[in-house]
Amino acid sequence: MKLQPVTKIEDLLSRRWWLLLALWLIIPLFLRNWAYGLHVLIMVAIYVLLTQSLNLVMGLAGQLQLGHAAFFGIGAYVAGLLMLNAGWSFWATLPAAFFGAALIGLLVGLPSIRVSGDYLGIVTLGFGEITRLILTNWVSLTHGPMGLPGIPAPGILGYTFTSKLPYFYLATALALFTWFVLSRLINSKTGLELLAVRADEHCAKVLGVNTGMVKIFAFSTSAAFAGLGGAFYGSYFSFISPDSFLFTDSLTVLCMLVVGGMGNLVGCAIGAVILGAAPEVFRFLGDYRILLYGLLITIMVIYRPSGIWGLDKRRRNTIRATCARVKS
Amino acid sequence: MLEIKNLNVYYGAIHALKGVNLTIRPGEIVAVLGANGAGKTTLLRAITGLVKVPEGEVVFEGRVLNKVPPFQRVAAGLAMVPEGRGVFPNLTVRENLLMGAYIHRKNAPAVKELLHELLKEFPRLQERVNQKAGTLSGGEQQMLAICRALMSRPRLLLLDEPSMGLSPLLGQEVFKLIDRIRDRGTTILLVEQNANAALRIADRGYVLEMGVIALAGSAAELAASDLVRVAYLA
């Protein structure tokens, strides 16, 4: 059974993506002196990373995760503390934040074996709050509400990041790394396992899937990438405090996921770009933009619950289905 | 092949199965009949491990399964087609079938061959192999669910109301398919409300009523019994 490749459609698709990426990489060169614009782009890149990592656990494994910002915070604190107290370089703290957050994610994933749905939402929400409280109250380690000031900037070969431009490329690199790894993961057998657990956990179990392990893996991997983003965030702002990683931040990322499209990495990126940039673009509306934000989400949930580019647009399906049509 | 001894299952305060005994011999089709809420699905869930069994034993090919987690029971040779089909709507037909061969995932060539064989036998699935399972008709979905279960090469296939929600004609086709699967050497436990059709292909049967085996016997005996005639065949 061989499918005829539909070169035109596939080429067009991939060429368009490369073009977009090139655009994304070139535009900042013209914004070099507009720090604010660059800042928005950097935050959008971080939001892409966060939304895509949340997508793994919510969009694919279908587990309600309301404490995603906590992993972002854990990554930031792990990296920040290692740099300030142990004198590690920024690059060495990246894997530390990655695996540190993964370990905590693994622990948070454990309850998902027994608890599901809304109840799991409460567990993860509680975890987010606990993290915030620990960061606030463990003063001897975290300086409590005063936060960690003076986190050093990253540097390469003696050059230390000072302007926003290198930060932009670093954030983009991290987001692309996340995108690449997650897309490999999702298009592998693991992706099928995750989707099976989301669609019908009992059914997946009866087919031989160790659903508990799959869920824990999703929680842990998702947390790891959020931690990676956190390590960057701390260095970029050079200051972090428990207030930087609140429930509302988890919600922001969740909204990006819902608007962009659950279960689809491209959808995640679209959601992160739209909701990440919209509040800045519509800043002239003042506080009314929050209203606009709410309106947008309401409209999306009513008219397009699967998101702008959701699971129904899975590439594997659309392209192969097109191939099959052309063949017949 | 499968022996269930004094099986008791509770959902909270509800005593769903009360001391059920049941035997399946290799090569048989055994039907379990019963009305809604009689405990048929619970029986299957106990066999596959989706509910805990506080009392009694599930013995498959001489091995006590009580402590074996569900995902390992598939490797032991059990496969289930869940009620209401339970295909993965967002996965393609091919992906659904591959998930069926999940326990053989380390042996890709064998899975490929199995898939090829199965698709040759079911041209309708072959035509739709890249289509999402959610876009198939009810009958096609049932066929896919059964094929998916076959992809694990089970020795015992558990079917939960395979004719549910299908037109009588499609239902008949499904029963014919089940008969064909048995002829190829897979033992079958068939849970059904459609007693007439189930008893036509079954060798033996059990009638479950309120969590108790009310009647057991050969298919012919059951079809002739007053209990079954009045309750299910009238």
XYZ file of C-alpha atoms in Angstrom, chain A residues 1 3 114 189 191-193 195-211 214 311-314 316-317 320-321 324, chain B residues 45 48 50 52 70-71 74 78-80 82 85-86 88-92 94-95 98-100 102-103 105 116 119 126 129-130 132 148-149:
68
model
C 0.000 0.000 0.000
C 0.680 6.636 -1.063
C -5.800 8.032 40.780
C 4.401 6.218 19.166
C 2.077 10.741 20.626
C -0.366 7.955 19.857
C -0.200 6.744 23.454
C -3.859 10.739 22.350
C -5.241 7.322 23.273
C -5.140 8.207 26.967
C -6.899 11.477 26.217
C -9.606 9.892 24.071
C -10.473 6.984 26.346
C -8.257 5.974 29.206
C -10.009 2.684 29.921
C -9.752 1.735 26.299
C -6.056 2.562 26.217
C -5.506 0.425 29.300
C -7.310 -2.510 27.748
C -5.034 -2.220 24.710
C -2.020 -2.642 26.957
C -0.962 0.962 27.511
C 0.461 1.623 30.962
C -1.638 4.759 31.238
C 2.200 7.730 30.158
C -6.320 18.712 16.892
C -8.646 18.410 13.897
C -5.811 19.909 11.836
C -3.293 17.235 12.754
C -0.429 13.545 9.798
C -4.106 13.308 9.005
C -2.171 11.761 4.218
C -5.890 12.204 3.664
C -5.387 9.320 -0.481
C -14.246 -5.102 33.566
C -9.738 -7.057 32.078
C -10.630 -2.236 35.146
C -10.886 -4.386 41.576
C -4.877 -4.245 33.157
C -2.127 -3.297 30.729
C -3.289 -7.856 27.231
C -6.737 -11.105 26.524
C -8.293 -8.420 24.346
C -11.502 -6.481 24.792
C -15.377 -2.064 24.774
C -16.908 0.675 20.295
C -14.463 3.143 21.880
C -10.098 6.814 19.052
C -11.991 9.354 16.915
C -9.067 11.717 16.355
C -6.687 9.009 15.212
C -6.775 7.568 11.718
C -4.337 2.930 10.653
C -3.295 4.613 13.897
C -1.459 0.268 15.404
C -2.630 1.079 18.912
C -4.253 -2.342 18.939
C 0.571 -1.851 21.198
C 1.976 -4.835 23.089
C 5.370 -2.431 19.475
C -1.442 -5.807 5.969
C -6.601 -4.767 5.872
C -8.374 -0.479 3.715
C -7.079 3.637 6.269
C -6.026 7.305 6.387
C -10.079 9.600 11.003
C -8.029 -3.262 16.681
C -8.545 -5.885 19.374
